[in-house]
Amino acid sequence: MLLQAEKLSKKYGSREVIRDASLSFSAGEIVVLKGRSGSGKSTLLHLLSLLERPDFGQILLNGKSVPSGHAGREKIRRNMFGFLFQDTFLFEDSNAYDNVFLPLALTGKPRYGWKKEAFVLLESVGITGAALELPVRLLSGGERSRIAFIRAIIHKPHLCFCDEPTGNLDAVSAGEVVSLIPRFSNSGTAFVIVTHGDYFDSIATGTLLLENGKLICRGE
């Protein structure tokens, strides 16, 4: 099992946001996490991706407990995880290449071959010609979302955590992002996707439902 969470709980003040959540993910899975606003979806995603710490419970990665120290957790996030959010968080005045190089730089990989690798992946999602070299602020929302997607997976993460990745997109651009995910899950990356909508239902291998912080359903 790639990642296991056992009896996770998280409180903010007196409010219990996540209650006794246990779940697991295998390589290549596409799992959709649904629930109403305030149900705890983003909090659970932050716990699973080590951006936050649970008050109770533990997370295992490849059968081993994740490190308790900040440096060890940060290393896992850099090397094993990818992130895709509702806001693309691109560097507005930089081009597509410079934006997708960031995860490679953080892993400490040698720079040789970066541009070729980025070119192949960007071209595969339709970012070609002038769109490769222009500042990303001049590109369309769909182009920006595809660049953000490649940035999230260029370092071949074990898991990619997605928090409302289509929230700011029109239907066409959202469909483009949805269509990319199975192509990369087939290479072994697991995707965990928080969403309010049904865009991802057609590609999901499983669905999680949160209600008032309680994990109540997992379907195939």
mmCIF file with all atom_site columns, C-alpha atoms in Angstrom:
data_model
loop_
_atom_site.group_PDB
_atom_site.id
_atom_site.type_symbol
_atom_site.label_atom_id
_atom_site.label_alt_id
_atom_site.label_comp_id
_atom_site.label_asym_id
_atom_site.label_entity_id
_atom_site.label_seq_id
_atom_site.pdbx_PDB_ins_code
_atom_site.Cartn_x
_atom_site.Cartn_y
_atom_site.Cartn_z
_atom_site.occupancy
_atom_site.B_iso_or_equiv
_atom_site.pdbx_formal_charge
_atom_site.auth_seq_id
_atom_site.auth_comp_id
_atom_site.auth_asym_id
_atom_site.auth_atom_id
_atom_site.pdbx_PDB_model_num
ATOM 1   C CA . MET A 1 1   ? 0.000   0.000  0.000   1.00 0.00 ? 1   MET A CA 1
ATOM 2   C CA . LEU A 1 2   ? 1.369   3.394  -1.000  1.00 0.00 ? 2   LEU A CA 1
ATOM 3   C CA . LEU A 1 3   ? -0.185  5.535  1.731   1.00 0.00 ? 3   LEU A CA 1
ATOM 4   C CA . GLN A 1 4   ? -2.253  4.561  4.759   1.00 0.00 ? 4   GLN A CA 1
ATOM 5   C CA . ALA A 1 5   ? -3.955  6.873  7.228   1.00 0.00 ? 5   ALA A CA 1
ATOM 6   C CA . GLU A 1 6   ? -5.089  5.378  10.521  1.00 0.00 ? 6   GLU A CA 1
ATOM 7   C CA . LYS A 1 7   ? -7.705  7.022  12.753  1.00 0.00 ? 7   LYS A CA 1
ATOM 8   C CA . LEU A 1 8   ? -6.821  10.624 11.882  1.00 0.00 ? 8   LEU A CA 1
ATOM 9   C CA . SER A 1 9   ? -8.466  13.355 13.956  1.00 0.00 ? 9   SER A CA 1
ATOM 10  C CA . LYS A 1 10  ? -7.999  17.111 13.812  1.00 0.00 ? 10  LYS A CA 1
ATOM 11  C CA . LYS A 1 11  ? -9.473  19.941 15.904  1.00 0.00 ? 11  LYS A CA 1
ATOM 12  C CA . TYR A 1 12  ? -9.411  23.698 15.484  1.00 0.00 ? 12  TYR A CA 1
ATOM 13  C CA . GLY A 1 13  ? -10.288 25.062 18.895  1.00 0.00 ? 13  GLY A CA 1
ATOM 14  C CA . SER A 1 14  ? -13.268 23.083 20.149  1.00 0.00 ? 14  SER A CA 1
ATOM 15  C CA . ARG A 1 15  ? -14.406 22.081 16.659  1.00 0.00 ? 15  ARG A CA 1
ATOM 16  C CA . GLU A 1 16  ? -13.482 18.579 15.529  1.00 0.00 ? 16  GLU A CA 1
ATOM 17  C CA . VAL A 1 17  ? -12.912 18.974 11.784  1.00 0.00 ? 17  VAL A CA 1
ATOM 18  C CA . ILE A 1 18  ? -11.762 15.398 11.060  1.00 0.00 ? 18  ILE A CA 1
ATOM 19  C CA . ARG A 1 19  ? -12.932 12.478 13.173  1.00 0.00 ? 19  ARG A CA 1
ATOM 20  C CA . ASP A 1 20  ? -11.304 9.059  13.230  1.00 0.00 ? 20  ASP A CA 1
ATOM 21  C CA . ALA A 1 21  ? -10.572 8.862  9.472   1.00 0.00 ? 21  ALA A CA 1
ATOM 22  C CA . SER A 1 22  ? -8.880  5.712  8.152   1.00 0.00 ? 22  SER A CA 1
ATOM 23  C CA . LEU A 1 23  ? -8.159  5.233  4.445   1.00 0.00 ? 23  LEU A CA 1
ATOM 24  C CA . SER A 1 24  ? -5.490  4.027  2.043   1.00 0.00 ? 24  SER A CA 1
ATOM 25  C CA . PHE A 1 25  ? -4.245  4.630  -1.489  1.00 0.00 ? 25  PHE A CA 1
ATOM 26  C CA . SER A 1 26  ? -2.439  2.419  -3.977  1.00 0.00 ? 26  SER A CA 1
ATOM 27  C CA . ALA A 1 27  ? -0.251  3.373  -6.931  1.00 0.00 ? 27  ALA A CA 1
ATOM 28  C CA . GLY A 1 28  ? -2.206  4.632  -9.934  1.00 0.00 ? 28  GLY A CA 1
ATOM 29  C CA . GLU A 1 29  ? -5.500  5.181  -8.110  1.00 0.00 ? 29  GLU A CA 1
ATOM 30  C CA . ILE A 1 30  ? -7.680  8.208  -8.861  1.00 0.00 ? 30  ILE A CA 1
ATOM 31  C CA . VAL A 1 31  ? -9.667  8.918  -5.709  1.00 0.00 ? 31  VAL A CA 1
ATOM 32  C CA . VAL A 1 32  ? -12.226 11.717 -5.511  1.00 0.00 ? 32  VAL A CA 1
ATOM 33  C CA . LEU A 1 33  ? -12.966 13.304 -2.132  1.00 0.00 ? 33  LEU A CA 1
ATOM 34  C CA . LYS A 1 34  ? -16.403 14.935 -1.910  1.00 0.00 ? 34  LYS A CA 1
ATOM 35  C CA . GLY A 1 35  ? -18.530 16.691 0.681   1.00 0.00 ? 35  GLY A CA 1
ATOM 36  C CA . ARG A 1 36  ? -20.294 19.937 1.431   1.00 0.00 ? 36  ARG A CA 1
ATOM 37  C CA . SER A 1 37  ? -18.400 23.155 2.165   1.00 0.00 ? 37  SER A CA 1
ATOM 38  C CA . GLY A 1 38  ? -17.003 22.906 5.678   1.00 0.00 ? 38  GLY A CA 1
ATOM 39  C CA . SER A 1 39  ? -17.131 19.116 5.782   1.00 0.00 ? 39  SER A CA 1
ATOM 40  C CA . GLY A 1 40  ? -13.342 18.853 6.231   1.00 0.00 ? 40  GLY A CA 1
ATOM 41  C CA . LYS A 1 41  ? -12.213 17.892 2.714   1.00 0.00 ? 41  LYS A CA 1
ATOM 42  C CA . SER A 1 42  ? -9.325  20.348 2.443   1.00 0.00 ? 42  SER A CA 1
ATOM 43  C CA . THR A 1 43  ? -8.237  19.645 6.006   1.00 0.00 ? 43  THR A CA 1
ATOM 44  C CA . LEU A 1 44  ? -8.093  15.913 5.309   1.00 0.00 ? 44  LEU A CA 1
ATOM 45  C CA . LEU A 1 45  ? -6.110  16.592 2.129   1.00 0.00 ? 45  LEU A CA 1
ATOM 46  C CA . HIS A 1 46  ? -3.663  18.738 4.104   1.00 0.00 ? 46  HIS A CA 1
ATOM 47  C CA . LEU A 1 47  ? -3.216  15.979 6.681   1.00 0.00 ? 47  LEU A CA 1
ATOM 48  C CA . LEU A 1 48  ? -2.620  13.300 4.038   1.00 0.00 ? 48  LEU A CA 1
ATOM 49  C CA . SER A 1 49  ? -0.125  15.490 2.170   1.00 0.00 ? 49  SER A CA 1
ATOM 50  C CA . LEU A 1 50  ? 1.768   16.371 5.384   1.00 0.00 ? 50  LEU A CA 1
ATOM 51  C CA . LEU A 1 51  ? 0.963   20.078 5.125   1.00 0.00 ? 51  LEU A CA 1
ATOM 52  C CA . GLU A 1 52  ? -0.684  19.789 8.540   1.00 0.00 ? 52  GLU A CA 1
ATOM 53  C CA . ARG A 1 53  ? -0.338  17.394 11.459  1.00 0.00 ? 53  ARG A CA 1
ATOM 54  C CA . PRO A 1 54  ? -3.192  15.400 12.973  1.00 0.00 ? 54  PRO A CA 1
ATOM 55  C CA . ASP A 1 55  ? -3.998  15.670 16.655  1.00 0.00 ? 55  ASP A CA 1
ATOM 56  C CA . PHE A 1 56  ? -4.401  11.900 16.736  1.00 0.00 ? 56  PHE A CA 1
ATOM 57  C CA . GLY A 1 57  ? -3.663  9.026  14.383  1.00 0.00 ? 57  GLY A CA 1
ATOM 58  C CA . GLN A 1 58  ? -0.787  8.241  12.078  1.00 0.00 ? 58  GLN A CA 1
ATOM 59  C CA . ILE A 1 59  ? 0.170   8.186  8.409   1.00 0.00 ? 59  ILE A CA 1
ATOM 60  C CA . LEU A 1 60  ? 2.236   5.405  6.861   1.00 0.00 ? 60  LEU A CA 1
ATOM 61  C CA . LEU A 1 61  ? 4.075   5.770  3.575   1.00 0.00 ? 61  LEU A CA 1
ATOM 62  C CA . ASN A 1 62  ? 5.110   2.507  1.935   1.00 0.00 ? 62  ASN A CA 1
ATOM 63  C CA . GLY A 1 63  ? 4.419   0.811  5.260   1.00 0.00 ? 63  GLY A CA 1
ATOM 64  C CA . LYS A 1 64  ? 6.593   3.130  7.364   1.00 0.00 ? 64  LYS A CA 1
ATOM 65  C CA . SER A 1 65  ? 5.548   5.968  9.672   1.00 0.00 ? 65  SER A CA 1
ATOM 66  C CA . VAL A 1 66  ? 6.301   9.387  8.223   1.00 0.00 ? 66  VAL A CA 1
ATOM 67  C CA . PRO A 1 67  ? 9.025   11.345 10.060  1.00 0.00 ? 67  PRO A CA 1
ATOM 68  C CA . SER A 1 68  ? 7.919   13.596 12.874  1.00 0.00 ? 68  SER A CA 1
ATOM 69  C CA . GLY A 1 69  ? 10.528  16.289 12.152  1.00 0.00 ? 69  GLY A CA 1
ATOM 70  C CA . HIS A 1 70  ? 9.861   19.201 9.814   1.00 0.00 ? 70  HIS A CA 1
ATOM 71  C CA . ALA A 1 71  ? 12.847  18.473 7.560   1.00 0.00 ? 71  ALA A CA 1
ATOM 72  C CA . GLY A 1 72  ? 11.847  14.863 6.969   1.00 0.00 ? 72  GLY A CA 1
ATOM 73  C CA . ARG A 1 73  ? 8.257   15.763 6.156   1.00 0.00 ? 73  ARG A CA 1
ATOM 74  C CA . GLU A 1 74  ? 9.371   18.538 3.815   1.00 0.00 ? 74  GLU A CA 1
ATOM 75  C CA . LYS A 1 75  ? 11.677  16.129 1.974   1.00 0.00 ? 75  LYS A CA 1
ATOM 76  C CA . ILE A 1 76  ? 8.762   13.749 1.377   1.00 0.00 ? 76  ILE A CA 1
ATOM 77  C CA . ARG A 1 77  ? 6.593   16.585 0.052   1.00 0.00 ? 77  ARG A CA 1
ATOM 78  C CA . ARG A 1 78  ? 9.350   17.712 -2.331  1.00 0.00 ? 78  ARG A CA 1
ATOM 79  C CA . ASN A 1 79  ? 10.315  14.305 -3.658  1.00 0.00 ? 79  ASN A CA 1
ATOM 80  C CA . MET A 1 80  ? 7.235   12.097 -3.417  1.00 0.00 ? 80  MET A CA 1
ATOM 81  C CA . PHE A 1 81  ? 4.228   14.435 -3.639  1.00 0.00 ? 81  PHE A CA 1
ATOM 82  C CA . GLY A 1 82  ? 2.801   16.757 -6.261  1.00 0.00 ? 82  GLY A CA 1
ATOM 83  C CA . PHE A 1 83  ? 0.278   19.531 -5.640  1.00 0.00 ? 83  PHE A CA 1
ATOM 84  C CA . LEU A 1 84  ? -2.401  21.109 -7.832  1.00 0.00 ? 84  LEU A CA 1
ATOM 85  C CA . PHE A 1 85  ? -4.684  23.800 -6.438  1.00 0.00 ? 85  PHE A CA 1
ATOM 86  C CA . GLN A 1 86  ? -7.650  25.896 -7.554  1.00 0.00 ? 86  GLN A CA 1
ATOM 87  C CA . ASP A 1 87  ? -5.267  28.826 -8.018  1.00 0.00 ? 87  ASP A CA 1
ATOM 88  C CA . THR A 1 88  ? -2.404  27.808 -10.289 1.00 0.00 ? 88  THR A CA 1
ATOM 89  C CA . PHE A 1 89  ? 0.187   29.770 -8.221  1.00 0.00 ? 89  PHE A CA 1
ATOM 90  C CA . LEU A 1 90  ? 2.340   30.227 -11.328 1.00 0.00 ? 90  LEU A CA 1
ATOM 91  C CA . PHE A 1 91  ? 5.098   32.821 -11.492 1.00 0.00 ? 91  PHE A CA 1
ATOM 92  C CA . GLU A 1 92  ? 3.286   35.356 -13.640 1.00 0.00 ? 92  GLU A CA 1
ATOM 93  C CA . ASP A 1 93  ? 6.304   36.932 -15.343 1.00 0.00 ? 93  ASP A CA 1
ATOM 94  C CA . SER A 1 94  ? 8.085   33.633 -16.008 1.00 0.00 ? 94  SER A CA 1
ATOM 95  C CA . ASN A 1 95  ? 7.484   31.328 -18.949 1.00 0.00 ? 95  ASN A CA 1
ATOM 96  C CA . ALA A 1 96  ? 6.173   27.767 -18.978 1.00 0.00 ? 96  ALA A CA 1
ATOM 97  C CA . TYR A 1 97  ? 9.647   26.227 -18.754 1.00 0.00 ? 97  TYR A CA 1
ATOM 98  C CA . ASP A 1 98  ? 10.698  28.204 -15.691 1.00 0.00 ? 98  ASP A CA 1
ATOM 99  C CA . ASN A 1 99  ? 7.437   27.404 -13.929 1.00 0.00 ? 99  ASN A CA 1
ATOM 100 C CA . VAL A 1 100 ? 7.656   23.652 -14.409 1.00 0.00 ? 100 VAL A CA 1
ATOM 101 C CA . PHE A 1 101 ? 11.370  23.530 -13.522 1.00 0.00 ? 101 PHE A CA 1
ATOM 102 C CA . LEU A 1 102 ? 10.602  24.404 -9.892  1.00 0.00 ? 102 LEU A CA 1
ATOM 103 C CA . PRO A 1 103 ? 9.813   20.871 -8.580  1.00 0.00 ? 103 PRO A CA 1
ATOM 104 C CA . LEU A 1 104 ? 12.932  19.526 -10.304 1.00 0.00 ? 104 LEU A CA 1
ATOM 105 C CA . ALA A 1 105 ? 15.049  22.200 -8.645  1.00 0.00 ? 105 ALA A CA 1
ATOM 106 C CA . LEU A 1 106 ? 13.570  21.390 -5.232  1.00 0.00 ? 106 LEU A CA 1
ATOM 107 C CA . THR A 1 107 ? 14.423  17.700 -5.583  1.00 0.00 ? 107 THR A CA 1
ATOM 108 C CA . GLY A 1 108 ? 18.061  18.603 -6.233  1.00 0.00 ? 108 GLY A CA 1
ATOM 109 C CA . LYS A 1 109 ? 18.216  16.713 -9.519  1.00 0.00 ? 109 LYS A CA 1
ATOM 110 C CA . PRO A 1 110 ? 20.998  17.696 -11.935 1.00 0.00 ? 110 PRO A CA 1
ATOM 111 C CA . ARG A 1 111 ? 19.887  20.356 -14.420 1.00 0.00 ? 111 ARG A CA 1
ATOM 112 C CA . TYR A 1 112 ? 20.993  18.355 -17.462 1.00 0.00 ? 112 TYR A CA 1
ATOM 113 C CA . GLY A 1 113 ? 17.996  17.406 -19.557 1.00 0.00 ? 113 GLY A CA 1
ATOM 114 C CA . TRP A 1 114 ? 15.429  19.545 -17.733 1.00 0.00 ? 114 TRP A CA 1
ATOM 115 C CA . LYS A 1 115 ? 14.392  21.603 -20.738 1.00 0.00 ? 115 LYS A CA 1
ATOM 116 C CA . LYS A 1 116 ? 14.025  18.556 -22.976 1.00 0.00 ? 116 LYS A CA 1
ATOM 117 C CA . GLU A 1 117 ? 11.911  16.755 -20.376 1.00 0.00 ? 117 GLU A CA 1
ATOM 118 C CA . ALA A 1 118 ? 9.752   19.839 -19.846 1.00 0.00 ? 118 ALA A CA 1
ATOM 119 C CA . PHE A 1 119 ? 9.356   20.358 -23.603 1.00 0.00 ? 119 PHE A CA 1
ATOM 120 C CA . VAL A 1 120 ? 8.138   16.794 -24.146 1.00 0.00 ? 120 VAL A CA 1
ATOM 121 C CA . LEU A 1 121 ? 5.574   16.996 -21.335 1.00 0.00 ? 121 LEU A CA 1
ATOM 122 C CA . LEU A 1 122 ? 4.346   20.489 -22.196 1.00 0.00 ? 122 LEU A CA 1
ATOM 123 C CA . GLU A 1 123 ? 4.016   19.581 -25.854 1.00 0.00 ? 123 GLU A CA 1
ATOM 124 C CA . SER A 1 124 ? 2.028   16.478 -24.864 1.00 0.00 ? 124 SER A CA 1
ATOM 125 C CA . VAL A 1 125 ? -0.624  18.717 -23.267 1.00 0.00 ? 125 VAL A CA 1
ATOM 126 C CA . GLY A 1 126 ? -0.725  21.215 -26.124 1.00 0.00 ? 126 GLY A CA 1
ATOM 127 C CA . ILE A 1 127 ? 1.654   23.896 -24.826 1.00 0.00 ? 127 ILE A CA 1
ATOM 128 C CA . THR A 1 128 ? 3.755   24.613 -27.912 1.00 0.00 ? 128 THR A CA 1
ATOM 129 C CA . GLY A 1 129 ? 5.293   27.437 -29.928 1.00 0.00 ? 129 GLY A CA 1
ATOM 130 C CA . ALA A 1 130 ? 5.004   30.918 -28.440 1.00 0.00 ? 130 ALA A CA 1
ATOM 131 C CA . ALA A 1 131 ? 3.107   29.584 -25.396 1.00 0.00 ? 131 ALA A CA 1
ATOM 132 C CA . LEU A 1 132 ? 6.356   28.005 -24.192 1.00 0.00 ? 132 LEU A CA 1
ATOM 133 C CA . GLU A 1 133 ? 8.260   31.283 -24.088 1.00 0.00 ? 133 GLU A CA 1
ATOM 134 C CA . LEU A 1 134 ? 5.669   33.939 -23.220 1.00 0.00 ? 134 LEU A CA 1
ATOM 135 C CA . PRO A 1 135 ? 5.137   35.081 -19.622 1.00 0.00 ? 135 PRO A CA 1
ATOM 136 C CA . VAL A 1 136 ? 2.322   32.886 -18.340 1.00 0.00 ? 136 VAL A CA 1
ATOM 137 C CA . ARG A 1 137 ? 0.223   35.966 -17.442 1.00 0.00 ? 137 ARG A CA 1
ATOM 138 C CA . LEU A 1 138 ? -0.373  36.338 -21.187 1.00 0.00 ? 138 LEU A CA 1
ATOM 139 C CA . LEU A 1 139 ? -1.782  32.828 -21.608 1.00 0.00 ? 139 LEU A CA 1
ATOM 140 C CA . SER A 1 140 ? -5.354  31.578 -21.365 1.00 0.00 ? 140 SER A CA 1
ATOM 141 C CA . GLY A 1 141 ? -6.802  29.977 -18.255 1.00 0.00 ? 141 GLY A CA 1
ATOM 142 C CA . GLY A 1 142 ? -6.739  26.564 -19.918 1.00 0.00 ? 142 GLY A CA 1
ATOM 143 C CA . GLU A 1 143 ? -3.089  26.912 -20.899 1.00 0.00 ? 143 GLU A CA 1
ATOM 144 C CA . ARG A 1 144 ? -2.147  28.043 -17.405 1.00 0.00 ? 144 ARG A CA 1
ATOM 145 C CA . SER A 1 145 ? -3.976  25.104 -15.832 1.00 0.00 ? 145 SER A CA 1
ATOM 146 C CA . ARG A 1 146 ? -2.128  22.645 -18.079 1.00 0.00 ? 146 ARG A CA 1
ATOM 147 C CA . ILE A 1 147 ? 1.222   24.224 -17.188 1.00 0.00 ? 147 ILE A CA 1
ATOM 148 C CA . ALA A 1 148 ? 0.346   23.944 -13.495 1.00 0.00 ? 148 ALA A CA 1
ATOM 149 C CA . PHE A 1 149 ? -0.558  20.293 -14.037 1.00 0.00 ? 149 PHE A CA 1
ATOM 150 C CA . ILE A 1 150 ? 2.802   19.507 -15.653 1.00 0.00 ? 150 ILE A CA 1
ATOM 151 C CA . ARG A 1 151 ? 4.574   21.328 -12.823 1.00 0.00 ? 151 ARG A CA 1
ATOM 152 C CA . ALA A 1 152 ? 2.744   19.047 -10.367 1.00 0.00 ? 152 ALA A CA 1
ATOM 153 C CA . ILE A 1 153 ? 3.809   15.782 -12.036 1.00 0.00 ? 153 ILE A CA 1
ATOM 154 C CA . ILE A 1 154 ? 7.117   16.508 -13.815 1.00 0.00 ? 154 ILE A CA 1
ATOM 155 C CA . HIS A 1 155 ? 9.162   15.011 -10.969 1.00 0.00 ? 155 HIS A CA 1
ATOM 156 C CA . LYS A 1 156 ? 7.086   11.786 -11.144 1.00 0.00 ? 156 LYS A CA 1
ATOM 157 C CA . PRO A 1 157 ? 5.492   11.989 -7.677  1.00 0.00 ? 157 PRO A CA 1
ATOM 158 C CA . HIS A 1 158 ? 4.051   8.949  -5.973  1.00 0.00 ? 158 HIS A CA 1
ATOM 159 C CA . LEU A 1 159 ? 0.908   10.926 -5.113  1.00 0.00 ? 159 LEU A CA 1
ATOM 160 C CA . CYS A 1 160 ? -0.562  14.114 -6.542  1.00 0.00 ? 160 CYS A CA 1
ATOM 161 C CA . PHE A 1 161 ? -2.920  16.015 -4.239  1.00 0.00 ? 161 PHE A CA 1
ATOM 162 C CA . CYS A 1 162 ? -5.475  18.203 -6.043  1.00 0.00 ? 162 CYS A CA 1
ATOM 163 C CA . ASP A 1 163 ? -7.658  20.732 -4.215  1.00 0.00 ? 163 ASP A CA 1
ATOM 164 C CA . GLU A 1 164 ? -10.504 21.972 -6.457  1.00 0.00 ? 164 GLU A CA 1
ATOM 165 C CA . PRO A 1 165 ? -8.206  22.030 -9.516  1.00 0.00 ? 165 PRO A CA 1
ATOM 166 C CA . THR A 1 166 ? -11.086 22.947 -11.859 1.00 0.00 ? 166 THR A CA 1
ATOM 167 C CA . GLY A 1 167 ? -12.717 25.474 -9.528  1.00 0.00 ? 167 GLY A CA 1
ATOM 168 C CA . ASN A 1 168 ? -11.670 28.539 -11.547 1.00 0.00 ? 168 ASN A CA 1
ATOM 169 C CA . LEU A 1 169 ? -12.061 26.983 -15.012 1.00 0.00 ? 169 LEU A CA 1
ATOM 170 C CA . ASP A 1 170 ? -14.799 26.944 -17.605 1.00 0.00 ? 170 ASP A CA 1
ATOM 171 C CA . ALA A 1 171 ? -16.234 23.608 -18.725 1.00 0.00 ? 171 ALA A CA 1
ATOM 172 C CA . VAL A 1 172 ? -13.853 23.221 -21.679 1.00 0.00 ? 172 VAL A CA 1
ATOM 173 C CA . SER A 1 173 ? -10.714 23.966 -19.659 1.00 0.00 ? 173 SER A CA 1
ATOM 174 C CA . ALA A 1 174 ? -11.928 21.764 -16.799 1.00 0.00 ? 174 ALA A CA 1
ATOM 175 C CA . GLY A 1 175 ? -12.410 18.915 -19.244 1.00 0.00 ? 175 GLY A CA 1
ATOM 176 C CA . GLU A 1 176 ? -8.827  19.355 -20.441 1.00 0.00 ? 176 GLU A CA 1
ATOM 177 C CA . VAL A 1 177 ? -7.487  18.936 -16.896 1.00 0.00 ? 177 VAL A CA 1
ATOM 178 C CA . VAL A 1 178 ? -9.708  15.905 -16.254 1.00 0.00 ? 178 VAL A CA 1
ATOM 179 C CA . SER A 1 179 ? -8.482  14.207 -19.432 1.00 0.00 ? 179 SER A CA 1
ATOM 180 C CA . LEU A 1 180 ? -4.829  14.561 -18.382 1.00 0.00 ? 180 LEU A CA 1
ATOM 181 C CA . ILE A 1 181 ? -5.071  12.652 -15.119 1.00 0.00 ? 181 ILE A CA 1
ATOM 182 C CA . PRO A 1 182 ? -5.579  9.063  -16.407 1.00 0.00 ? 182 PRO A CA 1
ATOM 183 C CA . ARG A 1 183 ? -2.597  9.481  -18.733 1.00 0.00 ? 183 ARG A CA 1
ATOM 184 C CA . PHE A 1 184 ? -0.306  10.010 -15.765 1.00 0.00 ? 184 PHE A CA 1
ATOM 185 C CA . SER A 1 185 ? -2.010  7.685  -13.280 1.00 0.00 ? 185 SER A CA 1
ATOM 186 C CA . ASN A 1 186 ? -1.244  4.893  -15.745 1.00 0.00 ? 186 ASN A CA 1
ATOM 187 C CA . SER A 1 187 ? 2.426   5.595  -15.031 1.00 0.00 ? 187 SER A CA 1
ATOM 188 C CA . GLY A 1 188 ? 1.846   4.886  -11.335 1.00 0.00 ? 188 GLY A CA 1
ATOM 189 C CA . THR A 1 189 ? 1.057   8.291  -9.817  1.00 0.00 ? 189 THR A CA 1
ATOM 190 C CA . ALA A 1 190 ? -1.967  8.185  -7.522  1.00 0.00 ? 190 ALA A CA 1
ATOM 191 C CA . PHE A 1 191 ? -4.294  11.206 -7.544  1.00 0.00 ? 191 PHE A CA 1
ATOM 192 C CA . VAL A 1 192 ? -6.362  12.407 -4.583  1.00 0.00 ? 192 VAL A CA 1
ATOM 193 C CA . ILE A 1 193 ? -8.837  15.053 -5.740  1.00 0.00 ? 193 ILE A CA 1
ATOM 194 C CA . VAL A 1 194 ? -10.999 17.319 -3.583  1.00 0.00 ? 194 VAL A CA 1
ATOM 195 C CA . THR A 1 195 ? -13.971 18.635 -5.552  1.00 0.00 ? 195 THR A CA 1
ATOM 196 C CA . HIS A 1 196 ? -17.523 19.908 -5.193  1.00 0.00 ? 196 HIS A CA 1
ATOM 197 C CA . GLY A 1 197 ? -18.491 18.954 -8.728  1.00 0.00 ? 197 GLY A CA 1
ATOM 198 C CA . ASP A 1 198 ? -18.806 15.837 -10.831 1.00 0.00 ? 198 ASP A CA 1
ATOM 199 C CA . TYR A 1 199 ? -16.119 16.521 -13.445 1.00 0.00 ? 199 TYR A CA 1
ATOM 200 C CA . PHE A 1 200 ? -13.922 13.698 -12.151 1.00 0.00 ? 200 PHE A CA 1
ATOM 201 C CA . ASP A 1 201 ? -16.586 11.036 -11.630 1.00 0.00 ? 201 ASP A CA 1
ATOM 202 C CA . SER A 1 202 ? -15.947 9.448  -15.030 1.00 0.00 ? 202 SER A CA 1
ATOM 203 C CA . ILE A 1 203 ? -12.253 8.803  -14.297 1.00 0.00 ? 203 ILE A CA 1
ATOM 204 C CA . ALA A 1 204 ? -12.374 8.019  -10.565 1.00 0.00 ? 204 ALA A CA 1
ATOM 205 C CA . THR A 1 205 ? -11.382 4.572  -9.351  1.00 0.00 ? 205 THR A CA 1
ATOM 206 C CA . GLY A 1 206 ? -12.905 5.355  -5.955  1.00 0.00 ? 206 GLY A CA 1
ATOM 207 C CA . THR A 1 207 ? -14.926 8.023  -4.138  1.00 0.00 ? 207 THR A CA 1
ATOM 208 C CA . LEU A 1 208 ? -14.644 9.251  -0.555  1.00 0.00 ? 208 LEU A CA 1
ATOM 209 C CA . LEU A 1 209 ? -17.450 11.172 1.107   1.00 0.00 ? 209 LEU A CA 1
ATOM 210 C CA . LEU A 1 210 ? -17.006 13.404 4.149   1.00 0.00 ? 210 LEU A CA 1
ATOM 211 C CA . GLU A 1 211 ? -19.897 14.614 6.250   1.00 0.00 ? 211 GLU A CA 1
ATOM 212 C CA . ASN A 1 212 ? -19.213 16.859 9.239   1.00 0.00 ? 212 ASN A CA 1
ATOM 213 C CA . GLY A 1 213 ? -15.644 15.601 9.417   1.00 0.00 ? 213 GLY A CA 1
ATOM 214 C CA . LYS A 1 214 ? -16.609 11.930 9.346   1.00 0.00 ? 214 LYS A CA 1
ATOM 215 C CA . LEU A 1 215 ? -15.572 9.632  6.528   1.00 0.00 ? 215 LEU A CA 1
ATOM 216 C CA . ILE A 1 216 ? -18.783 7.792  5.775   1.00 0.00 ? 216 ILE A CA 1
ATOM 217 C CA . CYS A 1 217 ? -18.384 6.182  2.364   1.00 0.00 ? 217 CYS A CA 1
ATOM 218 C CA . ARG A 1 218 ? -15.899 4.764  -0.069  1.00 0.00 ? 218 ARG A CA 1
ATOM 219 C CA . GLY A 1 219 ? -17.221 3.515  -3.381  1.00 0.00 ? 219 GLY A CA 1
ATOM 220 C CA . GLU A 1 220 ? -15.759 2.042  -6.545  1.00 0.00 ? 220 GLU A CA 1
#
